[in-house]
Amino acid sequence: MGVTQDQEIGSSVWTVPNVISFVRLAMVPVFAVLIVEHHDVWALAVLAFSGFTDWLDGVLARRLNQVSRLGQMLDPAADRLFIFVTLVGLAWRDVVPLWLVVVIVARDLMMAALLPLLARRGYGPLEVSIVGKAGTFALLYAFPLLLLAEASGAVGTVAHVAGWAFTWWGVGLYWLAGLLYVRQARSLLSEPRVSPENA
């Protein structure tokens, strides 16, 4: 969720946006069962719900002035978990190739490796960029389309083309955002430490 400079970041847990993020997290195992059991219509509905609430929690956080540190961690965590579970489920169904899972998971592992390095220097998780958000949105649109592509006829054909278009855009933006995060992290980590007595 984006934060403008004049917005205060709070420490509240039970805000409306955070509750929405908790609901999204709770839907992850539900989606996993639906996709494995071939309940594609309900799985599509859950994906659509996840995409809508991903947009909604950010809007409400800004409009209700309920941006919180927990929300800044929950929102991308829910996105990445949904992407991972969806990818594994679709790969299990042979809807997407295994290499796509590897490419996206490798980016997230690269990001995860930065966290302890930043934490040792007193930095928290880096703020989600618009590029990363765009990549996530593209992937969250791609997956239901790729699932819909399993349908026969014109609907399946159109969904296949659109789904892979979103997939390629999503992967490109996802990795571009990751590389930008790495550059930002290197910049922060290269700054000299300031000892308490010199602060």
PDB file of C-alpha atoms in Angstrom:
ATOM      1  CA  MET A   1       0.000   0.000   0.000  1.00  0.00           C
ATOM      2  CA  GLY A   2       1.369   3.360  -1.006  1.00  0.00           C
ATOM      3  CA  VAL A   3       2.117   6.019   1.612  1.00  0.00           C
ATOM      4  CA  THR A   4       2.423   9.721   0.960  1.00  0.00           C
ATOM      5  CA  GLN A   5       4.843  11.815   2.962  1.00  0.00           C
ATOM      6  CA  ASP A   6       2.098  13.530   4.976  1.00  0.00           C
ATOM      7  CA  GLN A   7       0.559  10.226   6.122  1.00  0.00           C
ATOM      8  CA  GLU A   8       1.413   8.952   9.571  1.00  0.00           C
ATOM      9  CA  ILE A   9       2.404   5.307   9.857  1.00  0.00           C
ATOM     10  CA  GLY A  10       0.694   3.828  12.898  1.00  0.00           C
ATOM     11  CA  SER A  11       1.273   0.737  14.991  1.00  0.00           C
ATOM     12  CA  SER A  12      -2.356  -0.426  15.212  1.00  0.00           C
ATOM     13  CA  VAL A  13      -3.136  -4.046  14.447  1.00  0.00           C
ATOM     14  CA  TRP A  14      -6.906  -4.184  14.127  1.00  0.00           C
ATOM     15  CA  THR A  15      -7.441  -1.646  11.374  1.00  0.00           C
ATOM     16  CA  VAL A  16      -9.878  -2.189   8.509  1.00  0.00           C
ATOM     17  CA  PRO A  17      -7.091  -2.670   5.897  1.00  0.00           C
ATOM     18  CA  ASN A  18      -5.262  -5.144   8.165  1.00  0.00           C
ATOM     19  CA  VAL A  19      -8.438  -7.173   8.715  1.00  0.00           C
ATOM     20  CA  ILE A  20      -8.864  -7.350   4.927  1.00  0.00           C
ATOM     21  CA  SER A  21      -5.258  -8.568   4.600  1.00  0.00           C
ATOM     22  CA  PHE A  22      -5.880 -11.223   7.291  1.00  0.00           C
ATOM     23  CA  VAL A  23      -8.934 -12.404   5.331  1.00  0.00           C
ATOM     24  CA  ARG A  24      -6.834 -12.609   2.164  1.00  0.00           C
ATOM     25  CA  LEU A  25      -4.258 -14.717   4.002  1.00  0.00           C
ATOM     26  CA  ALA A  26      -7.013 -16.995   5.310  1.00  0.00           C
ATOM     27  CA  MET A  27      -8.239 -17.540   1.735  1.00  0.00           C
ATOM     28  CA  VAL A  28      -4.868 -18.921   0.604  1.00  0.00           C
ATOM     29  CA  PRO A  29      -5.400 -22.491   1.904  1.00  0.00           C
ATOM     30  CA  VAL A  30      -8.995 -22.360   0.671  1.00  0.00           C
ATOM     31  CA  PHE A  31      -7.749 -21.570  -2.824  1.00  0.00           C
ATOM     32  CA  ALA A  32      -5.128 -24.333  -2.608  1.00  0.00           C
ATOM     33  CA  VAL A  33      -7.782 -26.957  -1.856  1.00  0.00           C
ATOM     34  CA  LEU A  34     -10.080 -25.652  -4.599  1.00  0.00           C
ATOM     35  CA  ILE A  35      -7.373 -25.728  -7.274  1.00  0.00           C
ATOM     36  CA  VAL A  36      -6.161 -29.213  -6.325  1.00  0.00           C
ATOM     37  CA  GLU A  37      -9.734 -30.545  -6.257  1.00  0.00           C
ATOM     38  CA  HIS A  38     -10.432 -29.008  -9.717  1.00  0.00           C
ATOM     39  CA  HIS A  39     -13.155 -26.663  -8.458  1.00  0.00           C
ATOM     40  CA  ASP A  40     -12.100 -24.105 -11.038  1.00  0.00           C
ATOM     41  CA  VAL A  41     -15.127 -21.805 -10.842  1.00  0.00           C
ATOM     42  CA  TRP A  42     -14.737 -21.334  -7.095  1.00  0.00           C
ATOM     43  CA  ALA A  43     -10.961 -21.034  -7.456  1.00  0.00           C
ATOM     44  CA  LEU A  44     -11.472 -18.248 -10.011  1.00  0.00           C
ATOM     45  CA  ALA A  45     -13.878 -16.536  -7.607  1.00  0.00           C
ATOM     46  CA  VAL A  46     -11.285 -16.663  -4.801  1.00  0.00           C
ATOM     47  CA  LEU A  47      -8.594 -15.232  -7.109  1.00  0.00           C
ATOM     48  CA  ALA A  48     -10.925 -12.434  -8.184  1.00  0.00           C
ATOM     49  CA  PHE A  49     -11.739 -11.727  -4.535  1.00  0.00           C
ATOM     50  CA  SER A  50      -8.032 -11.628  -3.674  1.00  0.00           C
ATOM     51  CA  GLY A  51      -7.293  -9.197  -6.486  1.00  0.00           C
ATOM     52  CA  PHE A  52     -10.159  -6.913  -5.471  1.00  0.00           C
ATOM     53  CA  THR A  53      -9.244  -6.872  -1.783  1.00  0.00           C
ATOM     54  CA  ASP A  54      -5.589  -6.261  -2.655  1.00  0.00           C
ATOM     55  CA  TRP A  55      -6.703  -3.013  -4.286  1.00  0.00           C
ATOM     56  CA  LEU A  56      -9.299  -2.251  -1.598  1.00  0.00           C
ATOM     57  CA  ASP A  57      -7.040  -2.462   1.451  1.00  0.00           C
ATOM     58  CA  GLY A  58      -4.616   0.048  -0.048  1.00  0.00           C
ATOM     59  CA  VAL A  59      -7.403   2.487  -0.892  1.00  0.00           C
ATOM     60  CA  LEU A  60      -8.969   2.215   2.576  1.00  0.00           C
ATOM     61  CA  ALA A  61      -5.603   2.572   4.312  1.00  0.00           C
ATOM     62  CA  ARG A  62      -5.068   5.917   2.614  1.00  0.00           C
ATOM     63  CA  ARG A  63      -8.628   7.237   2.844  1.00  0.00           C
ATOM     64  CA  LEU A  64      -9.144   6.203   6.473  1.00  0.00           C
ATOM     65  CA  ASN A  65      -5.594   7.220   7.412  1.00  0.00           C
ATOM     66  CA  GLN A  66      -5.003   3.697   8.730  1.00  0.00           C
ATOM     67  CA  VAL A  67      -1.597   3.014   7.220  1.00  0.00           C
ATOM     68  CA  SER A  68       0.285   0.804   9.688  1.00  0.00           C
ATOM     69  CA  ARG A  69       3.638  -0.924   9.884  1.00  0.00           C
ATOM     70  CA  LEU A  70       1.889  -4.290  10.160  1.00  0.00           C
ATOM     71  CA  GLY A  71      -0.154  -3.488   7.057  1.00  0.00           C
ATOM     72  CA  GLN A  72       2.978  -2.600   5.136  1.00  0.00           C
ATOM     73  CA  MET A  73       4.257  -6.114   5.846  1.00  0.00           C
ATOM     74  CA  LEU A  74       0.954  -7.990   5.558  1.00  0.00           C
ATOM     75  CA  ASP A  75      -0.019  -6.631   2.152  1.00  0.00           C
ATOM     76  CA  PRO A  76       3.062  -7.776   0.191  1.00  0.00           C
ATOM     77  CA  ALA A  77       3.243 -10.981   2.248  1.00  0.00           C
ATOM     78  CA  ALA A  78      -0.322 -11.867   1.266  1.00  0.00           C
ATOM     79  CA  ASP A  79       0.472 -11.034  -2.380  1.00  0.00           C
ATOM     80  CA  ARG A  80       3.555 -13.236  -2.460  1.00  0.00           C
ATOM     81  CA  LEU A  81       1.894 -16.118  -0.647  1.00  0.00           C
ATOM     82  CA  PHE A  82      -1.067 -16.034  -3.027  1.00  0.00           C
ATOM     83  CA  ILE A  83       1.280 -15.921  -6.023  1.00  0.00           C
ATOM     84  CA  PHE A  84       3.347 -18.833  -4.690  1.00  0.00           C
ATOM     85  CA  VAL A  85       0.376 -21.053  -3.828  1.00  0.00           C
ATOM     86  CA  THR A  86      -1.330 -20.233  -7.127  1.00  0.00           C
ATOM     87  CA  LEU A  87       1.812 -21.056  -9.079  1.00  0.00           C
ATOM     88  CA  VAL A  88       2.313 -24.361  -7.293  1.00  0.00           C
ATOM     89  CA  GLY A  89      -1.351 -25.259  -7.768  1.00  0.00           C
ATOM     90  CA  LEU A  90      -1.311 -24.394 -11.474  1.00  0.00           C
ATOM     91  CA  ALA A  91       1.970 -26.262 -11.962  1.00  0.00           C
ATOM     92  CA  TRP A  92       0.467 -29.257 -10.152  1.00  0.00           C
ATOM     93  CA  ARG A  93      -2.377 -29.131 -12.672  1.00  0.00           C
ATOM     94  CA  ASP A  94       0.102 -28.714 -15.579  1.00  0.00           C
ATOM     95  CA  VAL A  95      -1.507 -25.375 -16.418  1.00  0.00           C
ATOM     96  CA  VAL A  96       1.849 -23.566 -16.191  1.00  0.00           C
ATOM     97  CA  PRO A  97       5.374 -24.966 -16.699  1.00  0.00           C
ATOM     98  CA  LEU A  98       7.695 -25.605 -13.771  1.00  0.00           C
ATOM     99  CA  TRP A  99      10.229 -23.028 -15.021  1.00  0.00           C
ATOM    100  CA  LEU A 100       7.723 -20.252 -14.351  1.00  0.00           C
ATOM    101  CA  VAL A 101       7.536 -21.326 -10.699  1.00  0.00           C
ATOM    102  CA  VAL A 102      11.348 -21.333 -10.480  1.00  0.00           C
ATOM    103  CA  VAL A 103      11.705 -17.872 -12.068  1.00  0.00           C
ATOM    104  CA  ILE A 104       9.212 -16.215  -9.717  1.00  0.00           C
ATOM    105  CA  VAL A 105      10.288 -18.053  -6.554  1.00  0.00           C
ATOM    106  CA  ALA A 106      13.948 -17.226  -7.290  1.00  0.00           C
ATOM    107  CA  ARG A 107      13.092 -13.522  -7.270  1.00  0.00           C
ATOM    108  CA  ASP A 108      11.338 -13.822  -3.911  1.00  0.00           C
ATOM    109  CA  LEU A 109      14.262 -15.779  -2.439  1.00  0.00           C
ATOM    110  CA  MET A 110      16.590 -13.011  -3.596  1.00  0.00           C
ATOM    111  CA  MET A 111      14.367 -10.475  -1.822  1.00  0.00           C
ATOM    112  CA  ALA A 112      14.200 -12.598   1.331  1.00  0.00           C
ATOM    113  CA  ALA A 113      18.004 -12.779   1.447  1.00  0.00           C
ATOM    114  CA  LEU A 114      18.142  -8.983   1.729  1.00  0.00           C
ATOM    115  CA  LEU A 115      15.994  -8.814   4.873  1.00  0.00           C
ATOM    116  CA  PRO A 116      18.546 -10.066   7.458  1.00  0.00           C
ATOM    117  CA  LEU A 117      21.240  -7.864   5.892  1.00  0.00           C
ATOM    118  CA  LEU A 118      19.020  -4.803   6.197  1.00  0.00           C
ATOM    119  CA  ALA A 119      17.876  -5.782   9.691  1.00  0.00           C
ATOM    120  CA  ARG A 120      21.480  -5.939  10.928  1.00  0.00           C
ATOM    121  CA  ARG A 121      21.863  -2.310   9.892  1.00  0.00           C
ATOM    122  CA  GLY A 122      18.602  -1.306  11.564  1.00  0.00           C
ATOM    123  CA  TYR A 123      16.474  -1.134   8.418  1.00  0.00           C
ATOM    124  CA  GLY A 124      13.063  -2.721   8.035  1.00  0.00           C
ATOM    125  CA  PRO A 125      11.583  -4.179   4.811  1.00  0.00           C
ATOM    126  CA  LEU A 126      11.909  -1.844   1.852  1.00  0.00           C
ATOM    127  CA  GLU A 127       8.798   0.023   0.781  1.00  0.00           C
ATOM    128  CA  VAL A 128       6.827  -1.604  -2.038  1.00  0.00           C
ATOM    129  CA  SER A 129       7.474   0.263  -5.292  1.00  0.00           C
ATOM    130  CA  ILE A 130       4.957   1.056  -7.998  1.00  0.00           C
ATOM    131  CA  VAL A 131       6.903  -1.247 -10.347  1.00  0.00           C
ATOM    132  CA  GLY A 132       6.635  -4.140  -7.904  1.00  0.00           C
ATOM    133  CA  LYS A 133       2.954  -3.457  -7.348  1.00  0.00           C
ATOM    134  CA  ALA A 134       2.334  -3.365 -11.108  1.00  0.00           C
ATOM    135  CA  GLY A 135       4.152  -6.683 -11.525  1.00  0.00           C
ATOM    136  CA  THR A 136       2.115  -8.256  -8.742  1.00  0.00           C
ATOM    137  CA  PHE A 137      -1.151  -6.984 -10.235  1.00  0.00           C
ATOM    138  CA  ALA A 138      -0.173  -8.357 -13.647  1.00  0.00           C
ATOM    139  CA  LEU A 139       0.534 -11.797 -12.176  1.00  0.00           C
ATOM    140  CA  LEU A 140      -2.662 -11.798 -10.132  1.00  0.00           C
ATOM    141  CA  TYR A 141      -4.572 -11.047 -13.350  1.00  0.00           C
ATOM    142  CA  ALA A 142      -2.576 -13.626 -15.307  1.00  0.00           C
ATOM    143  CA  PHE A 143      -3.324 -16.624 -13.084  1.00  0.00           C
ATOM    144  CA  PRO A 144      -7.139 -16.615 -13.304  1.00  0.00           C
ATOM    145  CA  LEU A 145      -6.837 -16.107 -17.064  1.00  0.00           C
ATOM    146  CA  LEU A 146      -4.459 -19.071 -17.364  1.00  0.00           C
ATOM    147  CA  LEU A 147      -6.894 -21.147 -15.336  1.00  0.00           C
ATOM    148  CA  LEU A 148      -9.760 -19.973 -17.540  1.00  0.00           C
ATOM    149  CA  ALA A 149      -7.667 -20.961 -20.567  1.00  0.00           C
ATOM    150  CA  GLU A 150      -8.375 -24.576 -19.634  1.00  0.00           C
ATOM    151  CA  ALA A 151     -11.907 -24.027 -20.959  1.00  0.00           C
ATOM    152  CA  SER A 152     -12.634 -25.122 -24.524  1.00  0.00           C
ATOM    153  CA  GLY A 153     -13.612 -22.859 -27.379  1.00  0.00           C
ATOM    154  CA  ALA A 154     -13.061 -19.165 -28.009  1.00  0.00           C
ATOM    155  CA  VAL A 155     -13.129 -18.261 -24.320  1.00  0.00           C
ATOM    156  CA  GLY A 156     -10.223 -20.575 -23.571  1.00  0.00           C
ATOM    157  CA  THR A 157      -8.244 -19.327 -26.580  1.00  0.00           C
ATOM    158  CA  VAL A 158      -8.650 -15.647 -25.694  1.00  0.00           C
ATOM    159  CA  ALA A 159      -7.889 -16.351 -22.029  1.00  0.00           C
ATOM    160  CA  HIS A 160      -4.723 -18.238 -23.022  1.00  0.00           C
ATOM    161  CA  VAL A 161      -3.370 -15.334 -25.080  1.00  0.00           C
ATOM    162  CA  ALA A 162      -4.311 -12.681 -22.515  1.00  0.00           C
ATOM    163  CA  GLY A 163      -3.087 -14.815 -19.613  1.00  0.00           C
ATOM    164  CA  TRP A 164       0.369 -15.315 -21.065  1.00  0.00           C
ATOM    165  CA  ALA A 165       0.593 -11.642 -22.030  1.00  0.00           C
ATOM    166  CA  PHE A 166      -0.064 -10.689 -18.405  1.00  0.00           C
ATOM    167  CA  THR A 167       2.366 -13.393 -17.274  1.00  0.00           C
ATOM    168  CA  TRP A 168       5.274 -12.070 -19.335  1.00  0.00           C
ATOM    169  CA  TRP A 169       4.584  -8.476 -18.286  1.00  0.00           C
ATOM    170  CA  GLY A 170       4.249  -9.591 -14.680  1.00  0.00           C
ATOM    171  CA  VAL A 171       7.489 -11.579 -14.634  1.00  0.00           C
ATOM    172  CA  GLY A 172       9.386  -8.722 -16.282  1.00  0.00           C
ATOM    173  CA  LEU A 173       8.067  -6.087 -13.878  1.00  0.00           C
ATOM    174  CA  TYR A 174       8.466  -8.433 -10.899  1.00  0.00           C
ATOM    175  CA  TRP A 175      12.157  -8.941 -11.661  1.00  0.00           C
ATOM    176  CA  LEU A 176      12.703  -5.283 -12.533  1.00  0.00           C
ATOM    177  CA  ALA A 177      11.281  -4.332  -9.138  1.00  0.00           C
ATOM    178  CA  GLY A 178      13.522  -6.928  -7.495  1.00  0.00           C
ATOM    179  CA  LEU A 179      16.626  -5.482  -9.126  1.00  0.00           C
ATOM    180  CA  LEU A 180      15.576  -1.984  -8.086  1.00  0.00           C
ATOM    181  CA  TYR A 181      15.188  -3.246  -4.506  1.00  0.00           C
ATOM    182  CA  VAL A 182      18.677  -4.759  -4.655  1.00  0.00           C
ATOM    183  CA  ARG A 183      20.108  -1.444  -5.847  1.00  0.00           C
ATOM    184  CA  GLN A 184      18.273   0.402  -3.077  1.00  0.00           C
ATOM    185  CA  ALA A 185      19.476  -2.098  -0.473  1.00  0.00           C
ATOM    186  CA  ARG A 186      23.087  -1.825  -1.690  1.00  0.00           C
ATOM    187  CA  SER A 187      22.853   1.951  -1.391  1.00  0.00           C
ATOM    188  CA  LEU A 188      21.592   1.698   2.192  1.00  0.00           C
ATOM    189  CA  LEU A 189      24.127  -0.946   3.188  1.00  0.00           C
ATOM    190  CA  SER A 190      26.999   1.050   1.730  1.00  0.00           C
ATOM    191  CA  GLU A 191      26.251   4.039   3.972  1.00  0.00           C
ATOM    192  CA  PRO A 192      28.723   4.322   6.868  1.00  0.00           C
ATOM    193  CA  ARG A 193      27.416   3.364  10.268  1.00  0.00           C
ATOM    194  CA  VAL A 194      26.932   6.210  12.703  1.00  0.00           C
ATOM    195  CA  SER A 195      27.979   5.355  16.248  1.00  0.00           C
ATOM    196  CA  PRO A 196      25.638   6.502  19.073  1.00  0.00           C
ATOM    197  CA  GLU A 197      28.190   8.980  20.458  1.00  0.00           C
ATOM    198  CA  ASN A 198      28.493  10.640  17.020  1.00  0.00           C
ATOM    199  CA  ALA A 199      24.770  10.697  16.343  1.00  0.00           C
TER     200      ALA A 199
END
